[in-house]
């Protein structure tokens, strides 16, 4: 068994072959209480050895091992004697390099698949049902295991769906144990980590805080730093974490861009400051943002404009504070952002991933950015961030709130952003959130974006007269990490109350509709 200190220094390395879920694998490892990091598949054996890992996990990927230019693995990595788990594509790479056979039989498996555990299932599948449902996504199959490996599971299309070698401490599964659709997926990961590799469950959010505080101090030194505090969970926790590291060197800046929900400015100026003691400067930039967004309907352009104006607003604050900082010899040159990993992935920042949409703090930043970014949450998921916030003493009203996009209501208006449209959406959003809270549903949904279809008019009857009002869309979703999501089945009586109140109380709205699309194919936000 490894000690807590050793685990923090010696990670489980997730080798990324371009999988959308590489970070999710790393998260599942962390959920098992073991520290993890992600490295690209291009890492050499020497680079891997230099990190002194306690185990390796080879991720899935979109390629075929037979394709020209397909992601490969330095063969020397499997000669390092490190316990290794291969998943999907990583399973096939492992099989191929160790002398097994990977074949394209024309049989493919996508989605829910029945797998049969062979014999006792070995250390990897031991104690699990002989028949179980797993989540597959592959066109090639391992048709023969490497010499000395035991076949641990099979499916109708895949004779070798899992294998293992206790002697080498090498294991692999064709399915995706990191997704919740695989019934015993987390058990597979934990069996590998704890039973096969012998790793202790001794990594937690306290380790993250300690590690990030050390990194922040090393990056910032005696310098001054601004924080992009929006009032959302991500920026609130990142600000608190940096404040924990450098104290009064941090100035939190709250930009009221006019795209906020009801009461958010007051919550930041009162509750957050009281709980952290951070120095806060509020900038009223509502007119500036509205002028910049005038006439703009394209969602990507809106995101980039909002990102640009955020930075420009911070630069103005920087100019005002520079004299103060210069007097102490420490210029204001760092900017804190609450960037999370899903932001990076959807902006094309993950290995082998496509650009789904630009996030204001990733794809929407100006090329001439004058700050050095401090992003202590960049490799974390939302639930990990919430726990860190709680450990830092932030109030539950802040760390437990629904995720809210950095561009705010600007991307929940489908069409041009105007002051009138913002008021309509603000009122509708407040009603929806109030009724969900009254019904005790805040803990059951991940997020409920309320969307205004500003460029759409629908016919209605209100006050015995014909109306042409805007539709409002309710988008309640359930998710663990925002990488995938399903629409939440809210009680009909709650939906009815929300709809009735919005159409009765919000001017120019005469229709409320429910979005019942999962992610994929749709994203959580409409824009």
Coordinates of C-alpha atoms in Angstrom, one line a residue:
X1 CA 0.0 0.0 0.0
X2 CA 1.1 3.5 -0.7
X3 CA 0.9 6.4 1.8
X4 CA -1.0 9.6 1.2
X5 CA 2.2 11.5 0.5
X6 CA 3.4 8.9 -2.0
X7 CA 0.0 8.9 -3.8
X8 CA 0.1 12.6 -4.2
X9 CA 3.6 12.5 -5.6
X10 CA 3.1 9.3 -7.7
X11 CA -0.1 9.5 -9.8
X12 CA -2.1 7.1 -11.8
X13 CA -1.5 8.2 -15.3
X14 CA -4.4 8.2 -17.7
X15 CA -2.9 7.9 -21.2
X16 CA -5.2 9.8 -23.6
X17 CA -5.7 8.3 -27.1
X18 CA -8.1 11.1 -28.0
X19 CA -11.0 9.9 -26.0
X20 CA -13.8 12.3 -25.1
X21 CA -13.9 10.5 -21.7
X22 CA -10.2 10.6 -20.8
X23 CA -10.9 13.2 -18.1
X24 CA -13.9 11.2 -16.9
X25 CA -11.6 8.2 -16.4
X26 CA -9.3 10.4 -14.3
X27 CA -12.3 11.5 -12.3
X28 CA -13.4 7.9 -11.7
X29 CA -9.9 7.1 -10.4
X30 CA -10.1 10.1 -8.1
X31 CA -13.5 8.9 -6.9
X32 CA -11.8 5.7 -5.9
X33 CA -9.5 7.9 -3.6
X34 CA -6.4 7.7 -5.9
X35 CA -4.7 10.7 -7.4
X36 CA -4.6 10.8 -11.2
X37 CA -3.2 12.9 -14.0
X38 CA -3.7 12.8 -17.8
X39 CA -0.9 12.5 -20.3
X40 CA -1.0 12.3 -24.1
X41 CA -0.4 9.0 -25.9
X42 CA 2.7 10.6 -27.5
X43 CA 4.5 10.5 -24.1
X44 CA 7.7 8.4 -24.3
X45 CA 8.6 5.6 -21.9
X46 CA 11.2 7.9 -20.4
X47 CA 8.7 10.6 -19.8
X48 CA 6.3 8.2 -18.2
X49 CA 9.0 6.7 -16.0
X50 CA 10.0 10.2 -14.9
X51 CA 6.6 10.7 -13.4
X52 CA 7.1 7.5 -11.3
X53 CA 3.4 6.4 -11.7
X54 CA 1.7 3.9 -9.4
X55 CA -0.4 2.6 -12.3
X56 CA -1.5 3.4 -15.9
X57 CA -4.9 3.5 -17.5
X58 CA -5.0 3.5 -21.3
X59 CA -8.0 5.4 -22.5
X60 CA -10.4 4.7 -25.4
X61 CA -10.3 6.7 -28.6
X62 CA -12.1 7.2 -31.9
X63 CA -9.5 5.5 -34.1
X64 CA -8.9 1.9 -35.3
X65 CA -5.5 0.3 -34.5
X66 CA -5.2 -0.5 -38.2
X67 CA -5.6 3.0 -39.5
X68 CA -2.6 4.8 -40.9
X69 CA -1.5 7.4 -38.3
X70 CA -3.6 5.9 -35.6
X71 CA -2.6 6.9 -32.1
X72 CA 0.1 4.5 -30.8
X73 CA 1.9 3.8 -27.5
X74 CA 5.7 3.8 -27.0
X75 CA 6.2 0.0 -26.6
X76 CA 8.7 0.7 -23.8
X77 CA 5.8 1.9 -21.6
X78 CA 4.5 -1.6 -21.2
X79 CA 8.0 -2.7 -20.2
X80 CA 8.2 -0.4 -17.2
X81 CA 6.5 -3.0 -14.9
X82 CA 3.7 -0.6 -13.9
X83 CA 0.2 -2.0 -13.3
X84 CA -1.9 -1.2 -16.4
X85 CA -5.6 -1.2 -17.3
X86 CA -6.6 -0.8 -20.9
X87 CA -10.0 0.5 -21.9
X88 CA -11.6 0.1 -25.3
X89 CA -9.0 1.4 -27.8
X90 CA -6.4 1.3 -25.1
X91 CA -7.3 -2.4 -24.5
X92 CA -6.8 -3.1 -28.2
X93 CA -3.4 -1.3 -28.3
X94 CA -2.3 -3.3 -25.2
X95 CA -3.5 -6.6 -26.8
X96 CA -1.7 -5.8 -30.1
X97 CA 1.6 -4.8 -28.5
X98 CA 1.7 -7.8 -26.2
X99 CA 1.1 -10.4 -29.0
X100 CA -2.6 -10.8 -29.0
X101 CA -4.8 -10.5 -32.1
X102 CA -7.1 -7.5 -33.0
X103 CA -9.4 -8.2 -35.9
X104 CA -12.0 -6.3 -37.9
X105 CA -14.7 -8.9 -38.3
X106 CA -17.4 -6.6 -39.5
X107 CA -19.2 -6.9 -36.2
X108 CA -19.7 -3.7 -34.2
X109 CA -21.0 -3.0 -30.8
X110 CA -22.4 0.4 -29.7
X111 CA -24.3 1.2 -26.6
X112 CA -25.8 -1.2 -24.1
X113 CA -24.3 -4.7 -24.6
X114 CA -24.7 -8.0 -22.6
X115 CA -21.3 -9.3 -21.4
X116 CA -20.6 -12.7 -19.9
X117 CA -18.0 -13.1 -17.2
X118 CA -15.8 -16.1 -17.6
X119 CA -15.2 -18.3 -14.6
X120 CA -14.5 -16.4 -11.4
X121 CA -13.8 -13.2 -13.4
X122 CA -10.3 -12.9 -11.8
X123 CA -9.4 -10.0 -9.6
X124 CA -10.9 -7.5 -12.1
X125 CA -14.4 -8.9 -12.3
X126 CA -14.5 -11.1 -9.3
X127 CA -17.7 -11.0 -7.2
X128 CA -19.7 -9.5 -10.1
X129 CA -22.7 -11.1 -11.8
X130 CA -21.9 -13.6 -14.6
X131 CA -24.2 -11.7 -16.9
X132 CA -24.0 -7.9 -16.8
X133 CA -24.8 -4.9 -19.0
X134 CA -21.8 -2.9 -20.3
X135 CA -21.4 0.2 -22.6
X136 CA -19.6 -0.5 -25.8
X137 CA -18.3 1.7 -28.6
X138 CA -16.1 -0.2 -31.1
X139 CA -15.7 -1.7 -34.5
X140 CA -12.6 -3.9 -34.0
X141 CA -12.4 -6.8 -31.6
X142 CA -9.7 -8.6 -29.7
X143 CA -10.1 -12.1 -31.1
X144 CA -7.2 -13.7 -29.2
X145 CA -5.6 -12.6 -25.9
X146 CA -1.8 -12.3 -25.5
X147 CA 0.0 -15.4 -24.3
X148 CA -0.3 -15.9 -20.6
X149 CA -3.4 -13.8 -20.3
X150 CA -6.7 -15.2 -19.0
X151 CA -9.9 -14.3 -20.8
X152 CA -12.2 -12.7 -18.2
X153 CA -15.3 -11.9 -20.3
X154 CA -16.9 -12.1 -23.7
X155 CA -19.9 -10.9 -25.7
X156 CA -21.7 -12.3 -28.7
X157 CA -19.6 -10.2 -31.1
X158 CA -16.3 -10.1 -29.1
X159 CA -14.7 -13.3 -27.9
X160 CA -12.2 -11.5 -25.7
X161 CA -14.1 -8.6 -24.1
X162 CA -11.8 -8.6 -21.0
X163 CA -8.5 -10.2 -20.1
X164 CA -5.9 -10.1 -17.4
X165 CA -2.5 -11.3 -16.3
X166 CA -2.1 -11.4 -12.5
X167 CA 1.7 -12.0 -13.0
X168 CA 2.2 -8.8 -15.0
X169 CA -0.6 -6.9 -13.3
X170 CA -2.0 -6.1 -16.8
X171 CA -5.7 -6.0 -17.3
X172 CA -8.1 -4.7 -20.0
X173 CA -11.8 -4.4 -20.9
X174 CA -13.4 -3.6 -24.3
X175 CA -16.2 -1.7 -22.7
X176 CA -16.2 1.7 -21.0
X177 CA -16.3 1.2 -17.2
X178 CA -16.0 5.0 -16.7
X179 CA -19.5 5.7 -17.8
X180 CA -22.5 5.0 -15.6
X181 CA -24.2 3.0 -18.3
X182 CA -21.8 0.1 -17.4
X183 CA -23.5 -1.5 -14.5
X184 CA -20.3 -2.4 -12.6
X185 CA -18.0 0.0 -14.2
X186 CA -16.7 1.7 -11.1
X187 CA -16.2 -1.7 -9.5
X188 CA -13.9 -2.6 -12.4
X189 CA -11.8 0.5 -11.9
X190 CA -11.7 0.1 -8.1
X191 CA -10.8 -3.6 -8.4
X192 CA -7.9 -2.7 -10.6
X193 CA -6.7 0.1 -8.4
X194 CA -7.1 -1.4 -5.0
X195 CA -7.0 -5.2 -5.5
X196 CA -4.7 -5.6 -8.5
X197 CA -2.4 -2.6 -8.0
X198 CA -2.7 -2.4 -4.2
X199 CA -3.4 1.3 -4.0
X200 CA -5.0 2.9 -1.0
X201 CA -8.0 5.2 -1.0
X202 CA -6.1 8.2 0.4
X203 CA -6.6 11.1 -2.0
X204 CA -9.3 13.7 -1.4
X205 CA -10.2 17.3 -1.9
X206 CA -7.9 18.3 0.9
X207 CA -5.0 17.1 -1.3
X208 CA -6.3 19.2 -4.2
X209 CA -6.4 22.3 -2.0
X210 CA -2.9 21.7 -0.7
X211 CA -1.5 21.0 -4.1
X212 CA -3.1 24.0 -5.8
X213 CA -2.2 26.4 -3.0
X214 CA 1.4 25.4 -3.5
X215 CA 1.2 25.8 -7.3
X216 CA -0.6 29.1 -7.0
X217 CA 2.1 30.5 -4.6
X218 CA 4.9 29.2 -6.9
X219 CA 3.2 30.9 -10.0
X220 CA 2.3 34.2 -8.4
X221 CA 5.1 34.7 -6.0
X222 CA 4.8 38.2 -4.5
X223 CA 2.8 39.5 -7.5
X224 CA -0.6 40.9 -7.5
X225 CA -3.6 39.1 -9.0
X226 CA -7.1 39.9 -10.2
X227 CA -9.9 37.4 -10.0
X228 CA -12.7 37.1 -12.5
X229 CA -15.5 36.7 -10.0
X230 CA -18.9 36.2 -11.6
X231 CA -20.9 34.9 -8.7
X232 CA -21.1 31.3 -10.1
X233 CA -19.7 28.3 -8.4
X234 CA -16.5 28.0 -10.5
X235 CA -15.3 31.6 -10.1
X236 CA -16.3 31.7 -6.5
X237 CA -14.3 28.6 -5.6
X238 CA -11.3 29.6 -7.8
X239 CA -11.2 33.0 -6.1
X240 CA -11.5 31.5 -2.7
X241 CA -8.7 29.0 -3.5
X242 CA -6.3 31.8 -4.7
X243 CA -7.2 33.9 -1.7
X244 CA -6.3 31.0 0.5
X245 CA -2.9 30.9 -1.2
X246 CA -1.9 34.6 -1.5
X247 CA -4.3 36.5 0.7
X248 CA -4.3 40.3 0.2
X249 CA -2.3 40.0 -3.0
X250 CA -5.7 39.1 -4.6
X251 CA -8.3 41.6 -5.6
X252 CA -11.6 40.1 -6.7
X253 CA -13.4 42.0 -9.5
X254 CA -17.0 41.6 -10.1
X255 CA -18.2 42.8 -13.5
X256 CA -21.9 43.6 -13.6
X257 CA -22.4 43.1 -17.3
X258 CA -26.2 43.2 -17.2
X259 CA -26.5 39.5 -18.2
X260 CA -26.9 38.3 -14.6
X261 CA -29.9 36.6 -13.0
X262 CA -32.0 38.4 -10.3
X263 CA -30.2 39.1 -7.0
X264 CA -26.7 37.9 -8.2
X265 CA -24.9 41.1 -7.7
X266 CA -26.2 41.5 -4.2
X267 CA -25.2 37.9 -3.3
X268 CA -21.7 38.5 -4.4
X269 CA -21.3 41.9 -2.7
X270 CA -22.8 40.7 0.6
X271 CA -22.7 36.9 1.2
X272 CA -19.5 36.1 -0.6
X273 CA -17.4 38.9 0.8
X274 CA -18.7 38.1 4.3
X275 CA -17.6 34.5 4.0
X276 CA -14.2 35.0 2.5
X277 CA -13.0 38.5 3.5
X278 CA -11.7 39.0 0.0
X279 CA -11.3 42.6 -1.3
X280 CA -14.0 43.2 -3.9
X281 CA -14.3 45.8 -6.6
X282 CA -17.6 46.0 -8.5
X283 CA -17.6 47.4 -12.0
X284 CA -20.9 48.5 -13.6
X285 CA -20.4 47.7 -17.3
X286 CA -24.0 47.1 -18.3
X287 CA -24.2 49.8 -20.9
X288 CA -20.8 48.8 -22.4
X289 CA -21.9 45.1 -22.9
X290 CA -25.2 46.0 -24.4
X291 CA -23.6 48.4 -26.8
X292 CA -21.1 45.7 -27.9
X293 CA -23.8 43.1 -28.3
X294 CA -26.2 45.4 -30.2
X295 CA -27.4 43.8 -33.5
X296 CA -25.5 40.5 -32.8
X297 CA -27.5 37.2 -33.0
X298 CA -24.8 34.6 -33.8
X299 CA -24.1 32.7 -30.6
X300 CA -20.4 32.2 -31.2
X301 CA -20.0 35.9 -31.9
X302 CA -21.9 36.8 -28.7
X303 CA -19.6 34.5 -26.7
X304 CA -16.5 36.1 -28.1
X305 CA -17.8 39.6 -27.6
X306 CA -18.6 38.9 -24.0
X307 CA -15.2 37.3 -23.4
X308 CA -13.5 40.3 -25.0
X309 CA -15.4 42.8 -22.9
X310 CA -14.7 40.8 -19.8
X311 CA -11.0 41.2 -20.4
X312 CA -11.2 44.8 -21.4
X313 CA -13.1 45.6 -18.2
X314 CA -10.4 43.9 -16.2
X315 CA -7.8 45.8 -18.0
X316 CA -9.5 49.1 -17.0
X317 CA -9.4 47.9 -13.3
X318 CA -5.8 47.0 -13.8
X319 CA -5.0 50.5 -14.9
X320 CA -6.7 51.9 -11.8
X321 CA -4.8 49.6 -9.5
X322 CA -1.4 49.7 -11.1
X323 CA -0.3 52.7 -9.2
X324 CA -1.2 51.0 -5.9
X325 CA 0.6 47.8 -6.9
X326 CA 3.6 49.7 -8.3
X327 CA 4.1 51.5 -5.0
X328 CA 4.9 48.1 -3.5
X329 CA 6.9 46.9 -6.6
X330 CA 4.5 44.1 -7.6
X331 CA 2.6 44.9 -10.8
X332 CA -0.9 43.5 -11.4
X333 CA -0.3 40.9 -14.1
X334 CA -2.2 37.7 -13.1
X335 CA -5.8 36.9 -13.8
X336 CA -7.8 34.1 -12.0
X337 CA -10.4 32.3 -14.0
X338 CA -12.8 29.5 -13.0
X339 CA -12.2 27.3 -16.0
X340 CA -13.3 23.7 -15.7
X341 CA -12.4 20.7 -17.8
X342 CA -15.7 20.5 -19.7
X343 CA -15.1 24.1 -20.8
X344 CA -11.7 23.1 -22.2
X345 CA -13.1 19.9 -23.9
X346 CA -16.0 21.7 -25.6
X347 CA -13.7 24.5 -26.8
X348 CA -11.5 21.9 -28.6
X349 CA -8.9 21.9 -25.9
X350 CA -8.9 18.2 -25.2
X351 CA -6.6 15.8 -27.1
X352 CA -8.3 14.8 -30.3
X353 CA -11.6 16.6 -29.5
X354 CA -13.7 18.7 -31.7
X355 CA -14.7 22.4 -31.1
X356 CA -18.3 22.2 -29.9
X357 CA -18.5 25.8 -28.8
X358 CA -16.2 28.6 -27.5
X359 CA -16.4 29.3 -23.8
X360 CA -15.7 32.9 -22.8
X361 CA -12.8 31.9 -20.7
X362 CA -11.2 29.4 -23.2
X363 CA -12.0 30.0 -26.9
X364 CA -13.2 33.6 -26.5
X365 CA -10.1 35.2 -25.0
X366 CA -8.4 38.0 -27.0
X367 CA -5.0 37.1 -28.6
X368 CA -3.5 40.2 -27.1
X369 CA -4.4 39.2 -23.5
X370 CA -2.2 41.2 -21.1
X371 CA -2.6 38.8 -18.2
X372 CA -1.0 35.5 -17.2
X373 CA -3.9 33.2 -16.4
X374 CA -4.2 31.4 -13.1
X375 CA -6.7 28.5 -13.5
X376 CA -6.6 26.3 -10.4
X377 CA -9.8 24.3 -11.4
X378 CA -8.9 23.6 -15.0
X379 CA -8.6 19.8 -14.6
X380 CA -11.6 19.4 -12.3
X381 CA -15.3 18.6 -12.6
X382 CA -18.1 20.5 -11.0
X383 CA -18.8 18.1 -8.1
X384 CA -15.1 18.2 -7.2
X385 CA -15.2 22.0 -7.3
X386 CA -18.2 22.1 -5.0
X387 CA -16.5 19.9 -2.4
X388 CA -13.4 22.1 -2.5
X389 CA -15.6 25.2 -2.0
X390 CA -17.3 23.5 1.1
X391 CA -13.9 22.7 2.5
X392 CA -12.8 26.3 2.1
X393 CA -15.8 27.4 4.1
X394 CA -18.0 28.9 1.3
X395 CA -21.7 29.1 2.1
X396 CA -23.9 26.4 0.6
X397 CA -26.0 29.0 -1.2
X398 CA -23.0 29.7 -3.4
X399 CA -21.3 26.3 -3.8
X400 CA -24.7 24.4 -4.2
X401 CA -26.2 26.7 -6.8
X402 CA -26.9 25.5 -10.3
X403 CA -24.1 26.0 -12.9
X404 CA -24.5 29.3 -14.8
X405 CA -22.6 30.1 -18.0
X406 CA -20.0 32.8 -17.9
X407 CA -21.7 34.7 -20.7
X408 CA -24.8 34.7 -18.5
X409 CA -28.2 35.3 -20.0
X410 CA -26.6 36.6 -23.1
X411 CA -26.5 33.0 -24.5
X412 CA -29.9 32.1 -23.2
X413 CA -31.5 34.6 -25.5
X414 CA -31.8 33.2 -29.0
X415 CA -31.4 36.3 -31.0
X416 CA -30.2 39.8 -30.3
X417 CA -29.5 40.8 -26.6
X418 CA -31.4 43.9 -25.5
X419 CA -32.3 45.4 -22.2
X420 CA -36.0 44.6 -22.6
X421 CA -35.3 41.0 -23.5
X422 CA -33.0 40.6 -20.6
X423 CA -35.7 41.7 -18.2
X424 CA -38.2 39.3 -19.7
X425 CA -35.7 36.4 -19.3
X426 CA -34.6 37.5 -15.9
X427 CA -38.2 37.4 -14.6
X428 CA -38.9 34.0 -16.1
X429 CA -35.7 32.5 -14.8
X430 CA -36.4 33.8 -11.3
X431 CA -39.9 32.2 -11.3
X432 CA -38.6 28.8 -12.5
X433 CA -35.8 28.7 -9.9
X434 CA -38.2 29.8 -7.1
X435 CA -40.7 27.0 -8.0
X436 CA -38.0 24.4 -8.3
X437 CA -36.7 25.3 -4.9
X438 CA -40.2 25.3 -3.3
X439 CA -40.8 21.8 -4.7
X440 CA -37.5 20.6 -3.1
X441 CA -36.0 19.7 -6.5
X442 CA -32.8 21.6 -6.4
X443 CA -30.9 18.5 -5.4
X444 CA -32.4 16.3 -8.2
X445 CA -31.5 18.5 -11.2
X446 CA -28.1 19.5 -12.4
X447 CA -29.2 22.7 -14.1
X448 CA -32.4 24.3 -15.5
X449 CA -31.5 26.8 -18.2
X450 CA -34.4 29.1 -19.1
X451 CA -34.2 30.2 -22.7
X452 CA -36.0 33.1 -24.4
X453 CA -36.7 32.5 -28.1
X454 CA -36.4 36.2 -28.8
X455 CA -36.7 35.9 -32.6
X456 CA -39.8 33.7 -32.5
X457 CA -43.3 34.9 -31.9
X458 CA -46.2 32.5 -31.1
X459 CA -49.9 33.2 -31.2
X460 CA -51.7 33.3 -27.8
X461 CA -54.9 34.4 -26.2
X462 CA -54.5 36.6 -23.1
X463 CA -57.2 38.8 -21.6
X464 CA -59.7 37.8 -24.3
X465 CA -57.3 39.2 -26.9
X466 CA -55.0 37.7 -29.5
X467 CA -51.3 38.1 -28.6
X468 CA -48.0 37.5 -30.4
X469 CA -45.6 36.7 -27.6
X470 CA -42.3 35.0 -27.1
X471 CA -41.9 31.4 -26.2
X472 CA -39.9 30.4 -23.1
X473 CA -38.0 27.1 -23.0
X474 CA -37.4 25.1 -19.8
X475 CA -34.3 22.9 -20.0
X476 CA -34.1 20.9 -16.8
X477 CA -31.3 18.3 -17.0
X478 CA -29.7 15.7 -14.8
X479 CA -25.9 15.2 -15.1
X480 CA -22.8 14.4 -13.1
X481 CA -20.2 16.3 -15.0
X482 CA -21.9 18.2 -17.9
X483 CA -20.1 15.8 -20.4
X484 CA -23.4 13.9 -20.8
X485 CA -26.9 14.8 -19.6
X486 CA -30.5 13.7 -19.7
X487 CA -33.6 15.8 -19.4
X488 CA -35.1 15.7 -15.9
X489 CA -38.6 14.3 -15.5
X490 CA -40.1 17.1 -13.4
X491 CA -43.5 16.5 -11.8
X492 CA -46.3 17.8 -13.9
X493 CA -47.7 20.0 -11.2
X494 CA -44.4 21.8 -10.8
X495 CA -44.2 22.3 -14.6
X496 CA -47.8 23.6 -14.5
X497 CA -47.0 26.1 -11.7
X498 CA -43.9 27.4 -13.6
X499 CA -45.8 27.7 -16.8
X500 CA -48.8 29.5 -15.3
X501 CA -46.7 31.9 -13.3
X502 CA -44.5 32.8 -16.3
X503 CA -47.4 33.4 -18.7
X504 CA -49.3 35.4 -16.0
X505 CA -46.5 37.4 -14.6
X506 CA -43.9 38.0 -17.4
X507 CA -44.8 40.4 -20.1
X508 CA -44.6 39.4 -23.7
X509 CA -44.5 35.6 -22.9
X510 CA -47.5 33.6 -23.9
X511 CA -46.0 30.1 -24.2
X512 CA -43.8 27.8 -22.1
X513 CA -42.2 24.7 -23.7
X514 CA -40.1 21.8 -22.3
X515 CA -36.9 20.7 -23.9
X516 CA -36.6 16.9 -23.7
X517 CA -33.4 16.4 -25.5
X518 CA -30.4 14.5 -24.0
X519 CA -26.7 15.4 -24.4
X520 CA -25.6 14.2 -26.8
X521 CA -27.1 15.0 -29.3
X522 CA -27.9 18.4 -27.9
X523 CA -25.8 20.5 -25.6
X524 CA -27.1 21.7 -22.2
X525 CA -27.2 25.3 -23.3
X526 CA -29.0 26.3 -26.5
X527 CA -26.2 28.6 -27.6

